[in-house]
Coordinates of C-alpha atoms and ligand atoms in Angstrom, one line a residue:
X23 CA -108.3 -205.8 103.8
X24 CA -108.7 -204.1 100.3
X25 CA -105.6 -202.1 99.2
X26 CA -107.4 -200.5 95.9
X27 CA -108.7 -196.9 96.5
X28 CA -112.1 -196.3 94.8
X29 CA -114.1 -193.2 94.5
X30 CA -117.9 -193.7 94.5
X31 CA -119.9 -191.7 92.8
X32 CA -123.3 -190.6 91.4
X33 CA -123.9 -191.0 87.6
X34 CA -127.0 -189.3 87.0
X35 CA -128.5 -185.7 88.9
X36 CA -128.2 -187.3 92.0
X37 CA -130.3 -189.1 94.9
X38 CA -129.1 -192.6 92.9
X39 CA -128.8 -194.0 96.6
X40 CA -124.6 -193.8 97.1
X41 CA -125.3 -193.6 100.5
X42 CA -126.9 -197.3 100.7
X43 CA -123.9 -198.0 98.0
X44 CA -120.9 -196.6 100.3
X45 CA -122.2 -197.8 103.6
X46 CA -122.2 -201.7 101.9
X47 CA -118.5 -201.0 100.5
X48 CA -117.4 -199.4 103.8
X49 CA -116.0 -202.9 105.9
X50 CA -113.8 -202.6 103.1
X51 CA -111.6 -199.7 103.8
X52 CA -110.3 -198.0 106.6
X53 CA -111.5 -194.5 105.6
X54 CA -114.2 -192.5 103.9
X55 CA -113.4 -189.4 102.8
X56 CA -116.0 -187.0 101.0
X57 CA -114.3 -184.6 98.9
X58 CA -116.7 -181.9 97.5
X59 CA -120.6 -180.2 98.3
X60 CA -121.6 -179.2 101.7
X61 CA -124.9 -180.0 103.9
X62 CA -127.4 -180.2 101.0
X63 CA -126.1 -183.2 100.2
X64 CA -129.1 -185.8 101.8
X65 CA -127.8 -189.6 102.4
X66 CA -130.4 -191.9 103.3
X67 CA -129.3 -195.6 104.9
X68 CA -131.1 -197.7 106.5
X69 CA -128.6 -199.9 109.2
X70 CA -130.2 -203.4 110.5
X71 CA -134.0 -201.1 110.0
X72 CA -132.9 -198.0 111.3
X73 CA -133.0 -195.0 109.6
X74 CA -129.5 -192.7 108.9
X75 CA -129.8 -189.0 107.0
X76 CA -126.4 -187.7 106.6
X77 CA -125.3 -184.3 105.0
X78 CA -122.4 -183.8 105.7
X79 CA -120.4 -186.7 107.4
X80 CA -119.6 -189.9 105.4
X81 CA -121.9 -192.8 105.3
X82 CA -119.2 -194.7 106.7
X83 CA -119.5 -193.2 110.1
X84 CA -122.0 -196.2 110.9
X85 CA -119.1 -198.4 110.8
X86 CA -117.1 -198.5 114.3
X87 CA -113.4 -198.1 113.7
X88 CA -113.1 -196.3 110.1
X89 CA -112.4 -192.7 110.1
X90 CA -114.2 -190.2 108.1
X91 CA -112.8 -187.4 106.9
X92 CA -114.5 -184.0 105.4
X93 CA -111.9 -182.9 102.8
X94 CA -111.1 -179.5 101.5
X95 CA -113.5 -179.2 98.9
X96 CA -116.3 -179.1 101.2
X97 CA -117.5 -176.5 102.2
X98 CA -118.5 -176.7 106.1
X99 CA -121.5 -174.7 108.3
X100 CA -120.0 -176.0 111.7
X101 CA -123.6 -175.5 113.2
X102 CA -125.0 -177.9 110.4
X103 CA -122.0 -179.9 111.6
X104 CA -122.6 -179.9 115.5
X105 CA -126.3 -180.4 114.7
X106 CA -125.4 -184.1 113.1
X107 CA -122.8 -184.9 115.3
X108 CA -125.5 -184.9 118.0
X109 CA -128.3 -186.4 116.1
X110 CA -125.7 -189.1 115.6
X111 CA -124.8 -189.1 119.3
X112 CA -128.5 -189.5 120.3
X113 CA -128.7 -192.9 118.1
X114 CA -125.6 -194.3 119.8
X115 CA -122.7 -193.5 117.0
X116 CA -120.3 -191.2 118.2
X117 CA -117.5 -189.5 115.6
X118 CA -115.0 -188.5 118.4
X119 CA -111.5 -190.0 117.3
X120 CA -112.9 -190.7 113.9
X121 CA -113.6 -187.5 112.4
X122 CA -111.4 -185.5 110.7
X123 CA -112.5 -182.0 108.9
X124 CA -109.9 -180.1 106.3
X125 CA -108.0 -177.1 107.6
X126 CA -108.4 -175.7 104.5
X127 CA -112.1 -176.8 104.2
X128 CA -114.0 -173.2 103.6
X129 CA -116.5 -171.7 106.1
X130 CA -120.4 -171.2 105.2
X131 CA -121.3 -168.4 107.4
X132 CA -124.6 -167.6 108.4
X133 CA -125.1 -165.1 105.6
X134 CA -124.7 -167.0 102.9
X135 CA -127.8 -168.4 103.6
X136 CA -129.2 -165.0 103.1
X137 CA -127.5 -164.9 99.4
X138 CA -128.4 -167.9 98.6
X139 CA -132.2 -167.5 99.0
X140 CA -131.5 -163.8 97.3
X141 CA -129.8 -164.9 94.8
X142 CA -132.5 -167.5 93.6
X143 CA -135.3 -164.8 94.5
X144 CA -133.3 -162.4 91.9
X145 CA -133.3 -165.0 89.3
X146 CA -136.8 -165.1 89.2
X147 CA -138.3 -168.1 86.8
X148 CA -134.7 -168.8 86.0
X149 CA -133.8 -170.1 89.4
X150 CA -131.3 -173.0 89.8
X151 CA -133.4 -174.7 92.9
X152 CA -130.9 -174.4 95.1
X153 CA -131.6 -176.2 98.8
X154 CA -130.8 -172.4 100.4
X155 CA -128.1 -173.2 102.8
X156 CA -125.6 -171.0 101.3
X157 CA -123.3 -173.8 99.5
X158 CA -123.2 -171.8 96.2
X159 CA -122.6 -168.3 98.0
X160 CA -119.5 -170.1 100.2
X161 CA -118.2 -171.4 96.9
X162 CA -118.2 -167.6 95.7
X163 CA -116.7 -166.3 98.7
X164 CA -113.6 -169.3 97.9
X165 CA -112.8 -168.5 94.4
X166 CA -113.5 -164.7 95.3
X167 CA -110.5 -165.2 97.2
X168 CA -112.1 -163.9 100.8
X169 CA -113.4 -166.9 102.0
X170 CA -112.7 -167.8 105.5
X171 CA -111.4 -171.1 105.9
X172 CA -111.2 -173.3 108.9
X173 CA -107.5 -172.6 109.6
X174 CA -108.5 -169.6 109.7
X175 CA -110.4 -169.8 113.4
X176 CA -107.5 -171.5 114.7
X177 CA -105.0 -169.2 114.1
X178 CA -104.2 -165.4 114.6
X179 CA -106.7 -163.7 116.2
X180 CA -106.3 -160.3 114.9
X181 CA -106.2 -161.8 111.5
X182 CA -109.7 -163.6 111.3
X183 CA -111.0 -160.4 113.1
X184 CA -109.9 -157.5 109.8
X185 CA -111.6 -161.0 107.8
X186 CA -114.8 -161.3 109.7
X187 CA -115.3 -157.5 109.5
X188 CA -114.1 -157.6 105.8
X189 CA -116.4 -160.1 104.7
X190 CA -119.4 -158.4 106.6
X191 CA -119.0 -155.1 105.5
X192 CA -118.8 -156.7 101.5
X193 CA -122.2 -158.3 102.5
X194 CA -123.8 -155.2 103.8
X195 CA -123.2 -153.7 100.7
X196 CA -124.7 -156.5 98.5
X197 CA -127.7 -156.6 100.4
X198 CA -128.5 -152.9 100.7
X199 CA -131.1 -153.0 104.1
X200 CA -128.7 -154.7 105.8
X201 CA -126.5 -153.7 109.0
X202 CA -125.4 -156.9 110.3
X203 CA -122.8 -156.6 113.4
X204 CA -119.4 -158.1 112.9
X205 CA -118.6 -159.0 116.6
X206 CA -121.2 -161.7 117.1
X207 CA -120.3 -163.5 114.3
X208 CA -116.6 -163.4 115.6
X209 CA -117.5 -164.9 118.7
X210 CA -119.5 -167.6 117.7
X211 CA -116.9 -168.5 115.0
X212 CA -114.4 -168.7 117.4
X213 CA -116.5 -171.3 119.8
X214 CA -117.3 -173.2 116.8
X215 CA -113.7 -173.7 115.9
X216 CA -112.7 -175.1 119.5
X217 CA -115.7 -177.4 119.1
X218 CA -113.8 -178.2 115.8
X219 CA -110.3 -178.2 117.0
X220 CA -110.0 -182.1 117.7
X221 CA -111.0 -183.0 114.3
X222 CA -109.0 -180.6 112.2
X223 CA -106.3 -182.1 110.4
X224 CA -104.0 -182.0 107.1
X225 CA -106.2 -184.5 106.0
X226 CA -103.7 -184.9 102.8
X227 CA -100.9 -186.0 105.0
X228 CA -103.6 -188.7 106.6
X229 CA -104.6 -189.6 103.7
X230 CA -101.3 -190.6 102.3
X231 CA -100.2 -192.0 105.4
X232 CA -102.9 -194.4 105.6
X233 CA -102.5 -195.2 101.9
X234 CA -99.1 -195.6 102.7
X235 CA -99.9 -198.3 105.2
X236 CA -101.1 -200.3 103.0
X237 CA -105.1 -199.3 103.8
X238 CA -107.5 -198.6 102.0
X239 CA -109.6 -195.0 101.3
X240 CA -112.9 -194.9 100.2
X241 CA -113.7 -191.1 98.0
X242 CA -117.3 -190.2 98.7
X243 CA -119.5 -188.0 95.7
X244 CA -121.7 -186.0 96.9
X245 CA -124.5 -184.9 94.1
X246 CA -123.3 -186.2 90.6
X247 CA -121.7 -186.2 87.4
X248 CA -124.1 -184.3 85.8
X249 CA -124.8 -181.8 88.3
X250 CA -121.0 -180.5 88.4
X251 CA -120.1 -177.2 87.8
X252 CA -117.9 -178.1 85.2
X253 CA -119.5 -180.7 83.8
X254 CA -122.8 -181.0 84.3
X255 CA -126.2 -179.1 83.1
X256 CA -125.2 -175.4 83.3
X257 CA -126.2 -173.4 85.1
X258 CA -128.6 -175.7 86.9
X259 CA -125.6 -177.6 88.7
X260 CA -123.9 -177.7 92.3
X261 CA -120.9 -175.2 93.0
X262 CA -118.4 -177.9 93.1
X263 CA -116.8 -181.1 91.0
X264 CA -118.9 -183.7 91.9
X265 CA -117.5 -185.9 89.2
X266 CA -113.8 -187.7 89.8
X267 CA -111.8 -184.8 89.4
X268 CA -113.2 -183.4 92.6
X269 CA -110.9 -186.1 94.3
X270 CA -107.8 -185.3 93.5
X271 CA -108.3 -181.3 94.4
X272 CA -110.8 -181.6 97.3
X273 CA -108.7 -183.7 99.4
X274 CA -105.2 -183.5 97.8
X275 CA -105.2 -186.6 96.6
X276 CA -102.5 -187.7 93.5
X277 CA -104.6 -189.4 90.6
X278 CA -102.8 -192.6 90.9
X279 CA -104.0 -192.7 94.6
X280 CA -107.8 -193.2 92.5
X281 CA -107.2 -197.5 91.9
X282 CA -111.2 -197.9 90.7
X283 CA -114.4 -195.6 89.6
X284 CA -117.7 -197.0 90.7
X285 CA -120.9 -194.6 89.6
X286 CA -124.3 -195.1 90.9
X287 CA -127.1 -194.8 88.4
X288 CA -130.7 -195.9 89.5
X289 CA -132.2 -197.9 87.0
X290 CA -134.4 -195.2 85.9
X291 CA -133.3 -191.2 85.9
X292 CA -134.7 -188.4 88.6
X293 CA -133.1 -184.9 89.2
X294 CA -134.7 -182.4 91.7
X295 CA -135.0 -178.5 90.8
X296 CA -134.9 -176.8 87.4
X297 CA -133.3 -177.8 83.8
X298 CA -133.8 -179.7 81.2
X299 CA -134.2 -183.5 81.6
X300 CA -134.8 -185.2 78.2
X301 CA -136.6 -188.5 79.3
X302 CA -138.5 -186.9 82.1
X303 CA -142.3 -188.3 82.7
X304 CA -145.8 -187.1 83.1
X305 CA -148.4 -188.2 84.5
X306 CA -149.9 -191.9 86.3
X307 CA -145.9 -192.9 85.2
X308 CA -144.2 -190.2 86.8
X309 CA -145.9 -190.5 90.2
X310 CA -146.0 -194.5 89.9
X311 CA -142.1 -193.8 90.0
X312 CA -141.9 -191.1 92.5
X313 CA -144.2 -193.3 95.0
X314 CA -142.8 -196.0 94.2
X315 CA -139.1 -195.3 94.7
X316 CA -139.9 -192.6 97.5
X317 CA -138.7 -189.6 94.8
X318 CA -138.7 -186.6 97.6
X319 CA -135.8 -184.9 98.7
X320 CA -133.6 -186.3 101.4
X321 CA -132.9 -182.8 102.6
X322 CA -135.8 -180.6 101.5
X323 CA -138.5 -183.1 100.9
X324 CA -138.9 -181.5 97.3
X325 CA -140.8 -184.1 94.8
X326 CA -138.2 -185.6 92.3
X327 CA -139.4 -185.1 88.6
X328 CA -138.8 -189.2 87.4
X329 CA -138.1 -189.8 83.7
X330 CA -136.7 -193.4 82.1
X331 CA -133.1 -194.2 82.1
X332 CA -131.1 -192.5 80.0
X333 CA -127.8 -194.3 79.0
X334 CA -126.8 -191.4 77.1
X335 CA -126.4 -189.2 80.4
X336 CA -124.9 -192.4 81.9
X337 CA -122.1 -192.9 78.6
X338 CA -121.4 -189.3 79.2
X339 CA -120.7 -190.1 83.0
X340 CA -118.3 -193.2 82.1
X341 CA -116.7 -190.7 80.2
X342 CA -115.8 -188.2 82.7
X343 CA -115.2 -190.4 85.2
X344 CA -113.5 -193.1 83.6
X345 CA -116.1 -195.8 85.4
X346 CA -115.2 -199.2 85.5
X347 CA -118.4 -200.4 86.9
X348 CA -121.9 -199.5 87.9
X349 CA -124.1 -199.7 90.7
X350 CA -127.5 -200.0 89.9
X351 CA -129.9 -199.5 92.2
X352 CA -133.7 -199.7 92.7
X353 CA -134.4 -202.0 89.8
X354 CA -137.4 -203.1 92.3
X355 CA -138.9 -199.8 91.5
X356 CA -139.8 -200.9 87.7
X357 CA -141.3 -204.0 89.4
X358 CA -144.7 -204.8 87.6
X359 CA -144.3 -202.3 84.8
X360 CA -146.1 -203.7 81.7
X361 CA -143.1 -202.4 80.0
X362 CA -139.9 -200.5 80.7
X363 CA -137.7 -197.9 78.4
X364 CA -134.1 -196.9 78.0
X365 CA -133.3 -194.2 76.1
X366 CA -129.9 -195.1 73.8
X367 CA -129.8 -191.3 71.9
X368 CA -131.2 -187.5 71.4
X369 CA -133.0 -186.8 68.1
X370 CA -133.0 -183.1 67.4
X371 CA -134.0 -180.6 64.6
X372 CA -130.2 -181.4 63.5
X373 CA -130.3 -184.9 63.6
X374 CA -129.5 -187.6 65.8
X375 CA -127.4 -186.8 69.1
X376 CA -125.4 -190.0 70.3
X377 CA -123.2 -187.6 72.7
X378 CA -124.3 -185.4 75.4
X379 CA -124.6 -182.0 74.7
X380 CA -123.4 -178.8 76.0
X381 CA -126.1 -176.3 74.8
X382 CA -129.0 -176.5 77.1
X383 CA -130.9 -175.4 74.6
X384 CA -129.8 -178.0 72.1
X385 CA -131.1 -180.5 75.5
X386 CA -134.2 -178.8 75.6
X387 CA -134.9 -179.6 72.1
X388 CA -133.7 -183.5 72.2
X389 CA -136.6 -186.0 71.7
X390 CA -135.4 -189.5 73.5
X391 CA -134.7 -192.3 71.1
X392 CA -136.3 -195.0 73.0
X393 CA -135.8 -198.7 73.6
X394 CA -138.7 -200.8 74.7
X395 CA -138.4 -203.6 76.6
X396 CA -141.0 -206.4 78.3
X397 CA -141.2 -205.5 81.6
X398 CA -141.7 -208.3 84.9
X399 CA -144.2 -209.0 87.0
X400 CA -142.9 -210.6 89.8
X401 CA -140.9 -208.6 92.4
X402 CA -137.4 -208.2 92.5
X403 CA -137.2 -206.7 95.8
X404 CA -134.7 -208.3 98.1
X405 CA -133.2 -210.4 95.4
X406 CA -129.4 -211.2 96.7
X407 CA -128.2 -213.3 93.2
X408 CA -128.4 -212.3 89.9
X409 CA -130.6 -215.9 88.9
X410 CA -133.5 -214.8 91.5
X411 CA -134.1 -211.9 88.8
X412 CA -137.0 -212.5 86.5
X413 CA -135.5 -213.2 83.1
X414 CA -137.2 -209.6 81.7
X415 CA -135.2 -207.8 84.6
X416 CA -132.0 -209.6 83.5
X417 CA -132.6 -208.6 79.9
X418 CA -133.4 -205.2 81.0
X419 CA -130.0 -205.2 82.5
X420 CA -128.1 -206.5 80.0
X421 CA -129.5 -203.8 77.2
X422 CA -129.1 -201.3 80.0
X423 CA -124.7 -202.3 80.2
X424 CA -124.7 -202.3 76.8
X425 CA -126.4 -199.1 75.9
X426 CA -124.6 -197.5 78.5
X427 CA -121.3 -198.7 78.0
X428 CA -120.5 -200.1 81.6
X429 CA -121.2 -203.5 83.4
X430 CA -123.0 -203.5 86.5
X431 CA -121.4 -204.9 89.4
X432 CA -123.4 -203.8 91.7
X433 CA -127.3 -204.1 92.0
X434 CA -129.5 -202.8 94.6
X435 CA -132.7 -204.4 95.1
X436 CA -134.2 -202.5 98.2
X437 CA -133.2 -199.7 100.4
X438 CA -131.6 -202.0 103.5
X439 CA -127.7 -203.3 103.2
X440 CA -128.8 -207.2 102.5
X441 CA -131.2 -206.3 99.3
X442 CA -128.3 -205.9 96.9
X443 CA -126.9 -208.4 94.2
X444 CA -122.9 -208.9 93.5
X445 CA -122.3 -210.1 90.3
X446 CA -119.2 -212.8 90.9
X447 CA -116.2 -212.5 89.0
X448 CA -117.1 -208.7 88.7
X449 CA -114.3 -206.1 89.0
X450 CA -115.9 -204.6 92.2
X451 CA -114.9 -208.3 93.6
X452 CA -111.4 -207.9 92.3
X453 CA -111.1 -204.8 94.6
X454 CA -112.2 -206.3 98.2
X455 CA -109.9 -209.4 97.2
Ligands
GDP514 P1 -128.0 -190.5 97.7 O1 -127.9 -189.0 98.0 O2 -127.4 -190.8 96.4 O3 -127.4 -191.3 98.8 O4 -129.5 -190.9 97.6 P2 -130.7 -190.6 98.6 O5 -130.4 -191.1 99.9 O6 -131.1 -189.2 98.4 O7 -131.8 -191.4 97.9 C1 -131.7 -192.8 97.8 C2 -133.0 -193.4 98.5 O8 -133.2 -194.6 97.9 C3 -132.8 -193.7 99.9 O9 -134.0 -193.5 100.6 C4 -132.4 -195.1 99.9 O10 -132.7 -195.8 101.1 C5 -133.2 -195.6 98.8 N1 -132.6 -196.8 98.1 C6 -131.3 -197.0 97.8 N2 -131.2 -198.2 97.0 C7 -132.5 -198.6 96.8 C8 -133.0 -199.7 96.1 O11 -132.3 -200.5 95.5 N3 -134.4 -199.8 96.1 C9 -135.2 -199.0 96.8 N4 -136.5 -199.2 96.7 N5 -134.7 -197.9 97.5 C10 -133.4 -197.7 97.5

């Protein structure tokens, strides 16, 4: 068994198929843990042809004997929570035993929701596109310092009461028709934390204790480098640190605990809601992309706007997250293209932009510097070695680890565990050795 800890993570806005990536990885280690985001997160895997969407619990679930743990920095709606626990039950995979959820994980409570879908109604045409479950509002509530966390419905009695009746009142006033009842949301927090109580844990302590074995932990992103709150496209980003620095704070983790970064980038670039997105796509291109790769939202179903790869998002991602290696995934999506396109810088009213900027507005404005590239007509899908690529592919590749900065270890060649390439002698090798 692997002793080296890796986080994986998404390198782009998203969707780049870390679920598929993590649930390959998982024999691996003895532990997934997912440190940041909450149930808007959508994880699509298909196991030996069935079909697996998971929010909230870590792809590795599918695997009998590793535990799966919801860290800290997640924030948890325990009926989202009971509501995959018995899908998962129905298909024959139960999480007794092998869950564990953060005592200090924060709550999403019902109203939140209700914020949430203010909040993007009161922004008007500048709306973020959030999925309305209330992540952003429960992120509020945690830095607003009167969040209720899930210690919290385990403990003193009296205590989460003055909070419940706190927080409810503060609501009331935000949203002014409102005269929502305190006690019914008591009780049903209460029942949902003994439905909780076997899984609630230190998950810190397990963390290092397993590390401390000798076994190994798999970190689980949710969202992506570019959609964190720190470091991603402001203001249209999640309300957490999706990039590597979410690991160490959402599941109290030391940064030498973190022994390899793997990012996922899909070999072309897609985000879901609003901002800008320099090499987006119009057109016969755009929806040949979006049909082809399936580009609707695992959770909401939303269309995903499609645009070429962009390897200076993707340098800008190594950078953040120190990556050592990528996984790149549906290459069999460009299959048949007459030609395919990176884009290696920005150009700008200012000049040429071979960093990623801050400014949105300076984003808006960038023109893609493109690359053009022969594409291939015969199908990569299902390829499992690296000499079964057509030799356009490969050279799409190669320009593609070059522009970007970081080799790719990893590449996916279809949605199901066995259509994916290892490249031997690559570093992701070194890890599981
Ligand atoms: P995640 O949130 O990053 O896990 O991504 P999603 O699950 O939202 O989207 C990824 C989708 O792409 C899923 O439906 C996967 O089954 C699918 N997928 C992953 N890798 C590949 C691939 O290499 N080729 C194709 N065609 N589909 C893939």
């Amino acid at each position: 068994m692997s002793k080296t800890n890796i986080a994986v993570l998404g390198a782009q806005w998203g969707d780049e198929g870390k679920g598929k990536i993590v649930d390959l990885l998982t024999p691996n280690f003895s532990a997934v843990a997912r440190y940041q985001g909450g149930h808007n997160a959508g994880h699509t895997v298909y196991a030996d042809g069935t079909k697996f969407v998971l929010h909230l619990i870590p792809s590795g679930i599918l695997h009998p004997g590793v535990t799966c743990v919801i860290g800290n920095g997640v924030v948890v709606d325990p009926l989202a929570l009971f509501k995959e626990i018995d899908e998962l039950a129905r298909m024959g995979i139960a999480v007794d035993g092998r869950l564990l959820v953060s005592e200090k994980a924060h709550m999403i409570l019902p109203y939140h929701r209700e914020l949430d879908v203010l909040s993007e109604a009161r922004r008007g045409e500048r709306k973020i596109g959030t999925t309305s479950r209330g992540i952003g509002p429960a992120y509020e509530d945690k830095v607003g310092r009167r969040g209720i966390r899930i210690c919290d419905l385990l403990g003193d009695r009296a205590a989460l009461q003055q909070e419940v009746r706190e927080n409810v009142s503060a609501r009331n006033r935000i949203i002014k028709e409102s005269t929502l009842d305190w006690k019914p949301l008591l009780e049903q927090l209460i029942s949902s934390g003994e439905r909780m109580r076997p899984w609630v844990a230190d998950v810190s302590l397990f963390l290092a204790r397993t590390m401390q074995a000798g076994k190994a932990v798999m970190f689980e992103g949710a969202q992506a480098t570019l959609l964190d709150i720190d470091h991603g496209t402001y203001p249209f980003v999640t309300s957490s640190n999706a990039s590597v620095g979410g690991v160490c704070t959402g599941l109290g983790v030391p940064p030498r605990a973190i022994g390899g970064v793997l990012g996922v980038a899909k070999a072309y670039t897609t985000r879901v809601g609003e901002g800008p997105l320099p090499t987006e796509l119009s057109g016969e291109l755009a929806d040949r992309l979006r049909e082809g790769g399936q580009e609707y939202g695992a959770s909401t179903g939303r269309p995903r706007r499609c645009g070429w790869f962009d390897a200076v998002v993707v340098r800008y991602s190594a950078r953040i997250n120190g990556l050592d290696a990528l996984a790149l995934t549906k290459l069999d999506v460009l299959d048949g293209l007459p030609e395919v396109r990176l884009c290696t810088g920005y150009r700008t009213p200012n000049g040429t932009l071979s960093e990623f900027p801050a400014d949105l507005r300076a984003l808006a404005a960038a023109e893609p510097i493109y690359e053009t590239l022969p594409g291939w007509s015969r199908s990569t899908k299902g390829a499992t070695r690296l000499e079964g690529l057509p030799p356009a592919a490969r050279r799409y590749i190669d320009r593609l680890e070059e522009a970007s900065g970081v080799p790719c270890a990893i590449i996916s060649t279809g949605s199901d565990r066995g259509e994916t390439i290892v490249r031997p002698g690559s570093i992701v090798e070194s890890w599981f050795t």
